[in-house]
Amino acid sequence: MSFLARFLPPWLCHYQRNWLSGDISAGVVVTLLLVPQALAYAMVAGLPPQTGLYASLAPLLIYALLGRSHAQSVGPMAVTSLLVAATLSKLVPQGGAEYAVLAVWLALLSGLMLLSLGLLRLGLVADFLSQPVLAGFISASALMIVLSQLGPLLGSKGGGATLPALLANLWAQRLSFHPGALLLGGSALLWLMWSRRSLAAVLRSVGLAPGAAQLVVRAAPVLALLAGMLAAANWGAASGLRLVGEVPAGLPPLGLAWLPWSRLPDLVLPAFFIALVNMVQSLSVAQILALPRRESIEPDRELIALGACNIGAALSGGFPVTGGLTRSVVNADAGAQTQLSSLISALLMTLIVLFATQALFFLPLAVLSATIVASVLAMIDFSLLRRAWACNRADALAFIATFAAVLLLGVDSGIMIGLLISLGSWIAKSGQPHIAELGRLSGSEHFRNVRHFSVETLPGTAFLRVDESLYFGNARHVEAALLAMTTPGIQRVVLVMSGVNRIDLSALLMLERLDDTLAARGVLLWLSDIKRPVSMVMDKAALNPRFAGRIFLSASQAWQSLSPQRDYQI
């Protein structure tokens, strides 16, 4: 490998000419989608529309150089934007200079956290949010986004970080609704919903190729924006219709706005939750894109790239960003083969910011709101709740609790409660592990639960299996449960440890106490199926000598040794 190749992204070192047309077409299509999304998600975040454009420039370029997913498109995302608004609206009023500064620092802090997690190979932090909790959070956040856009759709400001506040503000502003905004926004929303469901079929019926028809469907938001801008330019501005207005031309200055140190503690925890949501979102998108190509992702590498993208967004006056599922799927469907498509999008976005921002003046906010509503409605999904209710009520309750917390307490509180529910659920399940009494299937070496199978048992011997690793959180419960299962008439207990993958000092001390307590009752404790990592810990803690001669390789060996007579069936 040459010296230069070591510093180039892998896709550039092995680029093939036949990939170029797909990357160019994908770059153009994603740009058409990204412009309205960037403007709309900046509005969701409570920031000026140009901030969304700024937040799209550096991340596209940085991810192309550092990321590994061939079609991941990094930029503003709906749920992240809502988290920004929910966090900052509690600290300062929207629209001011300090609000924009705090948004920049949220991007910087979350970027530094993501970068640190990637460098320390701690991508497993993403697993702290269980799937039911994450699904409940995303569905509730999407519903909040939809409700937050009802105000602009109706021509008023709306506002509010919780469901009661949103509904109260809509009611208070009911007299300021604008009929023109409702007409334009409603028409745009109907068009977007219809195009998503039926436009591709109509285009295919008139002879358009399926791929081309799908691209036209993806461009439906752009057509809605153009129609709205044309209508507003002709009569909307004079009627008092709320428009995007003047969007400054030119690239944002590079640098970091000064933040008083007293403000920093207010941002650390929200930045962590934003980083956590962005991490889960980006890794999920990368995995979805990798599956059809039978590729694998490097989570820690993705975190490094995503962290650098957020730092880049902060230095260019943006706000937190992540991989967007819609844009990334569109990028892949449009033919993206490498991250060159993102470089092309970055170039086109730069040209738009430099020379085409005046064209955005007449863009109605109602139409932008319609594009937001249409894009996030699909995120409101209760299918996982139905599955959880059928197979695990605890997961279903976690979904419901997170969903309700987001609606009633706000997005930032909801994600915190969701995280606590995820961790609490894991602690509760691992803290009271399943313990089974085993017997042998006749004529075999296989052992099963005596409650569910017809099995043989040894007189005076109990085979007990713990189906969980042993640690400080469950040591006392396991000890009490094992003692309770050692009923009168039992002289020997075989603790089957096939389900124990890890053990700590608290659990080792528990085994010592258990051995002593059973011995005082005249019961001898034996161990079997100890895995090598557990055995090594026991050896270091000098526990193996205590059980010398009382450790079996398997439950079957224990059965053979403790059986009152030799078993010749096996």
GROMACS .gro file of N, CA and C in nm, residues 336-478:
model
  429
  336ALA      N    1  -2.630   0.497  -0.563
  336ALA     CA    2  -2.504   0.526  -0.495
  336ALA      C    3  -2.423   0.397  -0.476
  337GLN      N    4  -2.299   0.401  -0.519
  337GLN     CA    5  -2.207   0.289  -0.502
  337GLN      C    6  -2.101   0.318  -0.397
  338THR      N    7  -2.068   0.447  -0.381
  338THR     CA    8  -1.967   0.488  -0.284
  338THR      C    9  -2.007   0.622  -0.224
  339GLN      N   10  -1.923   0.671  -0.135
  339GLN     CA   11  -1.949   0.800  -0.072
  339GLN      C   12  -1.918   0.918  -0.165
  340LEU      N   13  -1.881   0.890  -0.288
  340LEU     CA   14  -1.870   1.000  -0.385
  340LEU      C   15  -2.005   1.070  -0.401
  341SER      N   16  -2.114   0.995  -0.387
  341SER     CA   17  -2.246   1.057  -0.397
  341SER      C   18  -2.264   1.165  -0.291
  342SER      N   19  -2.212   1.142  -0.171
  342SER     CA   20  -2.220   1.244  -0.065
  342SER      C   21  -2.134   1.365  -0.097
  343LEU      N   22  -2.018   1.340  -0.158
  343LEU     CA   23  -1.933   1.454  -0.199
  343LEU      C   24  -2.003   1.538  -0.304
  344ILE      N   25  -2.073   1.472  -0.396
  344ILE     CA   26  -2.148   1.546  -0.498
  344ILE      C   27  -2.261   1.625  -0.433
  345SER      N   28  -2.331   1.564  -0.337
  345SER     CA   29  -2.436   1.636  -0.265
  345SER      C   30  -2.379   1.756  -0.190
  346ALA      N   31  -2.262   1.737  -0.128
  346ALA     CA   32  -2.198   1.847  -0.057
  346ALA      C   33  -2.165   1.961  -0.152
  347LEU      N   34  -2.116   1.927  -0.271
  347LEU     CA   35  -2.083   2.030  -0.370
  347LEU      C   36  -2.208   2.105  -0.415
  348LEU      N   37  -2.315   2.031  -0.446
  348LEU     CA   38  -2.439   2.095  -0.490
  348LEU      C   39  -2.500   2.180  -0.378
  349MET      N   40  -2.495   2.132  -0.254
  349MET     CA   41  -2.545   2.212  -0.143
  349MET      C   42  -2.464   2.340  -0.126
  350THR      N   43  -2.335   2.332  -0.147
  350THR     CA   44  -2.250   2.451  -0.138
  350THR      C   45  -2.290   2.553  -0.245
  351LEU      N   46  -2.315   2.506  -0.366
  351LEU     CA   47  -2.357   2.596  -0.474
  351LEU      C   48  -2.492   2.661  -0.441
  352ILE      N   49  -2.583   2.582  -0.382
  352ILE     CA   50  -2.714   2.637  -0.344
  352ILE      C   51  -2.697   2.746  -0.238
  353VAL      N   52  -2.614   2.719  -0.136
  353VAL     CA   53  -2.593   2.817  -0.030
  353VAL      C   54  -2.527   2.944  -0.085
  354LEU      N   55  -2.441   2.928  -0.183
  354LEU     CA   56  -2.370   3.044  -0.239
  354LEU      C   57  -2.457   3.125  -0.333
  355PHE      N   58  -2.537   3.059  -0.416
  355PHE     CA   59  -2.599   3.130  -0.528
  355PHE      C   60  -2.751   3.117  -0.539
  356ALA      N   61  -2.816   3.030  -0.463
  356ALA     CA   62  -2.957   3.004  -0.489
  356ALA      C   63  -3.048   3.026  -0.369
  357THR      N   64  -2.999   3.089  -0.263
  357THR     CA   65  -3.085   3.104  -0.145
  357THR      C   66  -3.200   3.202  -0.168
  358GLN      N   67  -3.183   3.296  -0.263
  358GLN     CA   68  -3.293   3.391  -0.290
  358GLN      C   69  -3.418   3.320  -0.340
  359ALA      N   70  -3.397   3.205  -0.406
  359ALA     CA   71  -3.512   3.131  -0.458
  359ALA      C   72  -3.599   3.074  -0.346
  360LEU      N   73  -3.546   3.070  -0.225
  360LEU     CA   74  -3.620   3.013  -0.113
  360LEU      C   75  -3.709   3.115  -0.042
  361PHE      N   76  -3.703   3.241  -0.082
  361PHE     CA   77  -3.774   3.348  -0.011
  361PHE      C   78  -3.924   3.318  -0.001
  362PHE      N   79  -3.985   3.276  -0.112
  362PHE     CA   80  -4.131   3.259  -0.116
  362PHE      C   81  -4.177   3.119  -0.073
  363LEU      N   82  -4.090   3.044  -0.012
  363LEU     CA   83  -4.129   2.909   0.032
  363LEU      C   84  -4.222   2.919   0.153
  364PRO      N   85  -4.347   2.873   0.142
  364PRO     CA   86  -4.441   2.884   0.255
  364PRO      C   87  -4.404   2.787   0.368
  365LEU      N   88  -4.411   2.836   0.490
  365LEU     CA   89  -4.384   2.749   0.604
  365LEU      C   90  -4.486   2.637   0.614
  366ALA      N   91  -4.608   2.662   0.566
  366ALA     CA   92  -4.711   2.558   0.571
  366ALA      C   93  -4.673   2.438   0.484
  367VAL      N   94  -4.613   2.465   0.369
  367VAL     CA   95  -4.571   2.356   0.281
  367VAL      C   96  -4.452   2.282   0.341
  368LEU      N   97  -4.361   2.355   0.403
  368LEU     CA   98  -4.250   2.289   0.473
  368LEU      C   99  -4.303   2.198   0.583
  369SER      N  100  -4.402   2.247   0.656
  369SER     CA  101  -4.462   2.164   0.761
  369SER      C  102  -4.526   2.039   0.703
  370ALA      N  103  -4.588   2.052   0.587
  370ALA     CA  104  -4.649   1.935   0.523
  370ALA      C  105  -4.543   1.831   0.488
  371THR      N  106  -4.426   1.874   0.442
  371THR     CA  107  -4.319   1.778   0.410
  371THR      C  108  -4.270   1.707   0.537
  372ILE      N  109  -4.266   1.781   0.648
  372ILE     CA  110  -4.225   1.719   0.774
  372ILE      C  111  -4.326   1.614   0.818
  373VAL      N  112  -4.454   1.651   0.817
  373VAL     CA  113  -4.559   1.560   0.861
  373VAL      C  114  -4.560   1.434   0.775
  374ALA      N  115  -4.548   1.451   0.643
  374ALA     CA  116  -4.551   1.335   0.554
  374ALA      C  117  -4.432   1.242   0.578
  375SER      N  118  -4.317   1.299   0.611
  375SER     CA  119  -4.198   1.217   0.627
  375SER      C  120  -4.194   1.143   0.761
  376VAL      N  121  -4.257   1.198   0.864
  376VAL     CA  122  -4.246   1.135   0.996
  376VAL      C  123  -4.368   1.052   1.034
  377LEU      N  124  -4.475   1.061   0.956
  377LEU     CA  125  -4.594   0.982   0.990
  377LEU      C  126  -4.563   0.832   0.992
  378ALA      N  127  -4.476   0.790   0.900
  378ALA     CA  128  -4.443   0.647   0.894
  378ALA      C  129  -4.365   0.601   1.018
  379MET      N  130  -4.309   0.696   1.094
  379MET     CA  131  -4.233   0.660   1.213
  379MET      C  132  -4.324   0.627   1.331
  380ILE      N  133  -4.452   0.661   1.321
  380ILE     CA  134  -4.547   0.626   1.427
  380ILE      C  135  -4.592   0.483   1.403
  381ASP      N  136  -4.534   0.392   1.475
  381ASP     CA  137  -4.551   0.249   1.446
  381ASP      C  138  -4.576   0.173   1.577
  382PHE      N  139  -4.691   0.106   1.584
  382PHE     CA  140  -4.727   0.031   1.704
  382PHE      C  141  -4.717  -0.120   1.683
  383SER      N  142  -4.656  -0.162   1.572
  383SER     CA  143  -4.646  -0.306   1.545
  383SER      C  144  -4.561  -0.376   1.651
  384LEU      N  145  -4.452  -0.310   1.694
  384LEU     CA  146  -4.367  -0.373   1.796
  384LEU      C  147  -4.441  -0.383   1.929
  385LEU      N  148  -4.527  -0.286   1.958
  385LEU     CA  149  -4.606  -0.292   2.081
  385LEU      C  150  -4.698  -0.413   2.079
  386ARG      N  151  -4.760  -0.440   1.966
  386ARG     CA  152  -4.849  -0.556   1.956
  386ARG      C  153  -4.772  -0.686   1.976
  387ARG      N  154  -4.654  -0.695   1.916
  387ARG     CA  155  -4.573  -0.816   1.932
  387ARG      C  156  -4.525  -0.832   2.077
  388ALA      N  157  -4.485  -0.719   2.136
  388ALA     CA  158  -4.439  -0.725   2.275
  388ALA      C  159  -4.552  -0.765   2.368
  389TRP      N  160  -4.672  -0.715   2.343
  389TRP     CA  161  -4.786  -0.749   2.430
  389TRP      C  162  -4.818  -0.898   2.421
  390ALA      N  163  -4.793  -0.955   2.303
  390ALA     CA  164  -4.822  -1.098   2.285
  390ALA      C  165  -4.717  -1.187   2.349
  391CYS      N  166  -4.591  -1.142   2.351
  391CYS     CA  167  -4.486  -1.234   2.398
  391CYS      C  168  -4.418  -1.190   2.527
  392ASN      N  169  -4.420  -1.061   2.561
  392ASN     CA  170  -4.352  -1.017   2.682
  392ASN      C  171  -4.416  -0.887   2.731
  393ARG      N  172  -4.502  -0.897   2.829
  393ARG     CA  173  -4.577  -0.781   2.877
  393ARG      C  174  -4.484  -0.674   2.936
  394ALA      N  175  -4.370  -0.714   2.991
  394ALA     CA  176  -4.277  -0.616   3.048
  394ALA      C  177  -4.224  -0.523   2.938
  395ASP      N  178  -4.192  -0.581   2.822
  395ASP     CA  179  -4.146  -0.499   2.710
  395ASP      C  180  -4.258  -0.407   2.661
  396ALA      N  181  -4.380  -0.459   2.659
  396ALA     CA  182  -4.494  -0.377   2.616
  396ALA      C  183  -4.514  -0.259   2.711
  397LEU      N  184  -4.502  -0.283   2.841
  397LEU     CA  185  -4.517  -0.175   2.938
  397LEU      C  186  -4.404  -0.074   2.925
  398ALA      N  187  -4.284  -0.120   2.890
  398ALA     CA  188  -4.172  -0.028   2.867
  398ALA      C  189  -4.202   0.063   2.749
  399PHE      N  190  -4.257   0.007   2.641
  399PHE     CA  191  -4.298   0.087   2.526
  399PHE      C  192  -4.399   0.192   2.567
  400ILE      N  193  -4.504   0.149   2.639
  400ILE     CA  194  -4.612   0.239   2.678
  400ILE      C  195  -4.561   0.349   2.771
  401ALA      N  196  -4.476   0.312   2.867
  401ALA     CA  197  -4.424   0.411   2.962
  401ALA      C  198  -4.339   0.516   2.892
  402THR      N  199  -4.254   0.472   2.800
  402THR     CA  200  -4.170   0.567   2.728
  402THR      C  201  -4.255   0.657   2.639
  403PHE      N  202  -4.351   0.598   2.569
  403PHE     CA  203  -4.441   0.674   2.482
  403PHE      C  204  -4.514   0.781   2.561
  404ALA      N  205  -4.569   0.744   2.676
  404ALA     CA  206  -4.644   0.839   2.758
  404ALA      C  207  -4.552   0.947   2.816
  405ALA      N  208  -4.431   0.908   2.855
  405ALA     CA  209  -4.338   1.005   2.913
  405ALA      C  210  -4.299   1.112   2.812
  406VAL      N  211  -4.276   1.072   2.687
  406VAL     CA  212  -4.241   1.170   2.584
  406VAL      C  213  -4.355   1.268   2.562
  407LEU      N  214  -4.478   1.216   2.556
  407LEU     CA  215  -4.593   1.303   2.530
  407LEU      C  216  -4.623   1.396   2.647
  408LEU      N  217  -4.614   1.346   2.769
  408LEU     CA  218  -4.660   1.422   2.884
  408LEU      C  219  -4.548   1.503   2.951
  409LEU      N  220  -4.424   1.455   2.943
  409LEU     CA  221  -4.314   1.522   3.011
  409LEU      C  222  -4.216   1.589   2.917
  410GLY      N  223  -4.219   1.553   2.790
  410GLY     CA  224  -4.126   1.611   2.694
  410GLY      C  225  -4.029   1.507   2.640
  411VAL      N  226  -3.969   1.538   2.526
  411VAL     CA  227  -3.882   1.442   2.459
  411VAL      C  228  -3.757   1.414   2.542
  412ASP      N  229  -3.698   1.518   2.600
  412ASP     CA  230  -3.575   1.498   2.676
  412ASP      C  231  -3.601   1.414   2.801
  413SER      N  232  -3.711   1.440   2.870
  413SER     CA  233  -3.746   1.358   2.987
  413SER      C  234  -3.783   1.217   2.945
  414GLY      N  235  -3.847   1.205   2.829
  414GLY     CA  236  -3.888   1.073   2.782
  414GLY      C  237  -3.770   0.983   2.753
  415ILE      N  238  -3.665   1.038   2.691
  415ILE     CA  239  -3.549   0.955   2.660
  415ILE      C  240  -3.477   0.914   2.788
  416MET      N  241  -3.476   1.002   2.887
  416MET     CA  242  -3.414   0.967   3.015
  416MET      C  243  -3.492   0.855   3.084
  417ILE      N  244  -3.623   0.868   3.085
  417ILE     CA  245  -3.706   0.764   3.146
  417ILE      C  246  -3.692   0.633   3.068
  418GLY      N  247  -3.685   0.642   2.937
  418GLY     CA  248  -3.667   0.522   2.856
  418GLY      C  249  -3.537   0.452   2.887
  419LEU      N  250  -3.430   0.531   2.903
  419LEU     CA  251  -3.300   0.472   2.938
  419LEU      C  252  -3.307   0.403   3.074
  420LEU      N  253  -3.370   0.470   3.172
  420LEU     CA  254  -3.383   0.411   3.305
  420LEU      C  255  -3.468   0.283   3.301
  421ILE      N  256  -3.572   0.283   3.218
  421ILE     CA  257  -3.656   0.164   3.204
  421ILE      C  258  -3.575   0.050   3.144
  422SER      N  259  -3.494   0.080   3.041
  422SER     CA  260  -3.412  -0.024   2.979
  422SER      C  261  -3.317  -0.086   3.080
  423LEU      N  262  -3.246   0.000   3.153
  423LEU     CA  263  -3.151  -0.052   3.251
  423LEU      C  264  -3.223  -0.121   3.366
  424GLY      N  265  -3.334  -0.062   3.411
  424GLY     CA  266  -3.409  -0.122   3.520
  424GLY      C  267  -3.465  -0.257   3.484
  425SER      N  268  -3.513  -0.271   3.360
  425SER     CA  269  -3.567  -0.399   3.316
  425SER      C  270  -3.459  -0.506   3.312
  426TRP      N  271  -3.339  -0.467   3.263
  426TRP     CA  272  -3.229  -0.563   3.260
  426TRP      C  273  -3.188  -0.604   3.401
  427ILE      N  274  -3.180  -0.506   3.492
  427ILE     CA  275  -3.142  -0.537   3.630
  427ILE      C  276  -3.246  -0.628   3.695
  428ALA      N  277  -3.374  -0.598   3.670
  428ALA     CA  278  -3.480  -0.679   3.731
  428ALA      C  279  -3.475  -0.823   3.679
  429LYS      N  280  -3.453  -0.839   3.548
  429LYS     CA  281  -3.451  -0.974   3.492
  429LYS      C  282  -3.328  -1.051   3.537
  430SER      N  283  -3.211  -0.985   3.535
  430SER     CA  284  -3.089  -1.055   3.576
  430SER      C  285  -3.081  -1.070   3.727
  431GLY      N  286  -3.153  -0.983   3.800
  431GLY     CA  287  -3.150  -0.990   3.946
  431GLY      C  288  -3.232  -1.104   4.003
  432GLN      N  289  -3.327  -1.155   3.927
  432GLN     CA  290  -3.408  -1.269   3.970
  432GLN      C  291  -3.408  -1.374   3.858
  433PRO      N  292  -3.295  -1.438   3.838
  433PRO     CA  293  -3.283  -1.531   3.725
  433PRO      C  294  -3.368  -1.656   3.743
  434HIS      N  295  -3.397  -1.719   3.632
  434HIS     CA  296  -3.471  -1.844   3.634
  434HIS      C  297  -3.380  -1.956   3.686
  435ILE      N  298  -3.433  -2.034   3.780
  435ILE     CA  299  -3.359  -2.148   3.834
  435ILE      C  300  -3.446  -2.272   3.815
  436ALA      N  301  -3.392  -2.371   3.748
  436ALA     CA  302  -3.469  -2.490   3.714
  436ALA      C  303  -3.415  -2.612   3.787
  437GLU      N  304  -3.507  -2.699   3.830
  437GLU     CA  305  -3.467  -2.829   3.880
  437GLU      C  306  -3.466  -2.926   3.763
  438LEU      N  307  -3.358  -2.998   3.745
  438LEU     CA  308  -3.338  -3.079   3.626
  438LEU      C  309  -3.352  -3.228   3.656
  439GLY      N  310  -3.387  -3.302   3.553
  439GLY     CA  311  -3.384  -3.447   3.554
  439GLY      C  312  -3.331  -3.495   3.420
  440ARG      N  313  -3.299  -3.622   3.412
  440ARG     CA  314  -3.240  -3.676   3.290
  440ARG      C  315  -3.345  -3.741   3.203
  441LEU      N  316  -3.340  -3.708   3.072
  441LEU     CA  317  -3.425  -3.780   2.977
  441LEU      C  318  -3.377  -3.923   2.970
  442SER      N  319  -3.468  -4.015   2.984
  442SER     CA  320  -3.434  -4.157   2.996
  442SER      C  321  -3.347  -4.204   2.881
  443GLY      N  322  -3.236  -4.271   2.917
  443GLY     CA  323  -3.148  -4.330   2.817
  443GLY      C  324  -3.063  -4.232   2.742
  444SER      N  325  -3.047  -4.109   2.794
  444SER     CA  326  -2.968  -4.007   2.722
  444SER      C  327  -2.878  -3.934   2.819
  445GLU      N  328  -2.802  -3.841   2.766
  445GLU     CA  329  -2.718  -3.754   2.848
  445GLU      C  330  -2.778  -3.614   2.860
  446HIS      N  331  -2.903  -3.597   2.820
  446HIS     CA  332  -2.966  -3.466   2.817
  446HIS      C  333  -3.051  -3.445   2.943
  447PHE      N  334  -3.043  -3.322   2.996
  447PHE     CA  335  -3.115  -3.286   3.118
  447PHE      C  336  -3.216  -3.176   3.086
  448ARG      N  337  -3.334  -3.188   3.143
  448ARG     CA  338  -3.440  -3.091   3.118
  448ARG      C  339  -3.514  -3.060   3.248
  449ASN      N  340  -3.593  -2.953   3.244
  449ASN     CA  341  -3.671  -2.908   3.359
  449ASN      C  342  -3.775  -3.013   3.397
  450VAL      N  343  -3.776  -3.050   3.526
  450VAL     CA  344  -3.868  -3.155   3.571
  450VAL      C  345  -4.015  -3.112   3.559
  451ARG      N  346  -4.039  -2.980   3.551
  451ARG     CA  347  -4.177  -2.931   3.544
  451ARG      C  348  -4.235  -2.943   3.403
  452HIS      N  349  -4.148  -2.957   3.304
  452HIS     CA  350  -4.196  -2.954   3.166
  452HIS      C  351  -4.169  -3.082   3.089
  453PHE      N  352  -4.089  -3.172   3.145
  453PHE     CA  353  -4.055  -3.295   3.073
  453PHE      C  354  -4.071  -3.415   3.166
  454SER      N  355  -4.091  -3.528   3.103
  454SER     CA  356  -4.093  -3.655   3.178
  454SER      C  357  -3.949  -3.703   3.189
  455VAL      N  358  -3.890  -3.690   3.308
  455VAL     CA  359  -3.748  -3.718   3.326
  455VAL      C  360  -3.726  -3.808   3.448
  456GLU      N  361  -3.605  -3.861   3.455
  456GLU     CA  362  -3.563  -3.941   3.569
  456GLU      C  363  -3.492  -3.852   3.671
  457THR      N  364  -3.503  -3.883   3.796
  457THR     CA  365  -3.431  -3.812   3.901
  457THR      C  366  -3.355  -3.913   3.988
  458LEU      N  367  -3.250  -3.865   4.053
  458LEU     CA  368  -3.173  -3.949   4.145
  458LEU      C  369  -3.227  -3.931   4.287
  459PRO      N  370  -3.253  -4.036   4.357
  459PRO     CA  371  -3.300  -4.023   4.497
  459PRO      C  372  -3.199  -3.947   4.582
  460GLY      N  373  -3.248  -3.847   4.656
  460GLY     CA  374  -3.164  -3.771   4.747
  460GLY      C  375  -3.073  -3.670   4.681
  461THR      N  376  -3.086  -3.653   4.548
  461THR     CA  377  -2.998  -3.560   4.475
  461THR      C  378  -3.083  -3.461   4.396
  462ALA      N  379  -3.050  -3.333   4.406
  462ALA     CA  380  -3.119  -3.228   4.331
  462ALA      C  381  -3.021  -3.166   4.232
  463PHE      N  382  -3.057  -3.167   4.105
  463PHE     CA  383  -2.980  -3.099   4.000
  463PHE      C  384  -3.048  -2.963   3.976
  464LEU      N  385  -2.979  -2.854   4.010
  464LEU     CA  386  -3.036  -2.719   4.000
  464LEU      C  387  -2.951  -2.636   3.904
  465ARG      N  388  -3.018  -2.572   3.807
  465ARG     CA  389  -2.946  -2.493   3.705
  465ARG      C  390  -2.986  -2.346   3.714
  466VAL      N  391  -2.886  -2.259   3.722
  466VAL     CA  392  -2.908  -2.113   3.722
  466VAL      C  393  -2.890  -2.062   3.580
  467ASP      N  394  -2.992  -2.000   3.525
  467ASP     CA  395  -2.988  -1.954   3.386
  467ASP      C  396  -2.950  -1.806   3.378
  468GLU      N  397  -2.839  -1.770   3.436
  468GLU     CA  398  -2.794  -1.630   3.433
  468GLU      C  399  -2.652  -1.625   3.489
  469SER      N  400  -2.576  -1.527   3.444
  469SER     CA  401  -2.446  -1.504   3.507
  469SER      C  402  -2.467  -1.462   3.652
  470LEU      N  403  -2.371  -1.489   3.735
  470LEU     CA  404  -2.381  -1.460   3.878
  470LEU      C  405  -2.300  -1.335   3.910
  471TYR      N  406  -2.364  -1.238   3.974
  471TYR     CA  407  -2.297  -1.113   4.010
  471TYR      C  408  -2.365  -1.054   4.133
  472PHE      N  409  -2.313  -0.942   4.176
  472PHE     CA  410  -2.361  -0.881   4.302
  472PHE      C  411  -2.510  -0.854   4.302
  473GLY      N  412  -2.568  -0.828   4.184
  473GLY     CA  413  -2.710  -0.793   4.177
  473GLY      C  414  -2.804  -0.910   4.199
  474ASN      N  415  -2.757  -1.032   4.181
  474ASN     CA  416  -2.848  -1.145   4.198
  474ASN      C  417  -2.797  -1.251   4.295
  475ALA      N  418  -2.681  -1.228   4.356
  475ALA     CA  419  -2.619  -1.330   4.442
  475ALA      C  420  -2.710  -1.369   4.558
  476ARG      N  421  -2.767  -1.272   4.629
  476ARG     CA  422  -2.850  -1.304   4.745
  476ARG      C  423  -2.979  -1.375   4.703
  477HIS      N  424  -3.038  -1.331   4.591
  477HIS     CA  425  -3.161  -1.396   4.545
  477HIS      C  426  -3.132  -1.541   4.506
  478VAL      N  427  -3.023  -1.566   4.434
  478VAL     CA  428  -2.989  -1.702   4.393
  478VAL      C  429  -2.964  -1.790   4.515
   0.00000   0.00000   0.00000
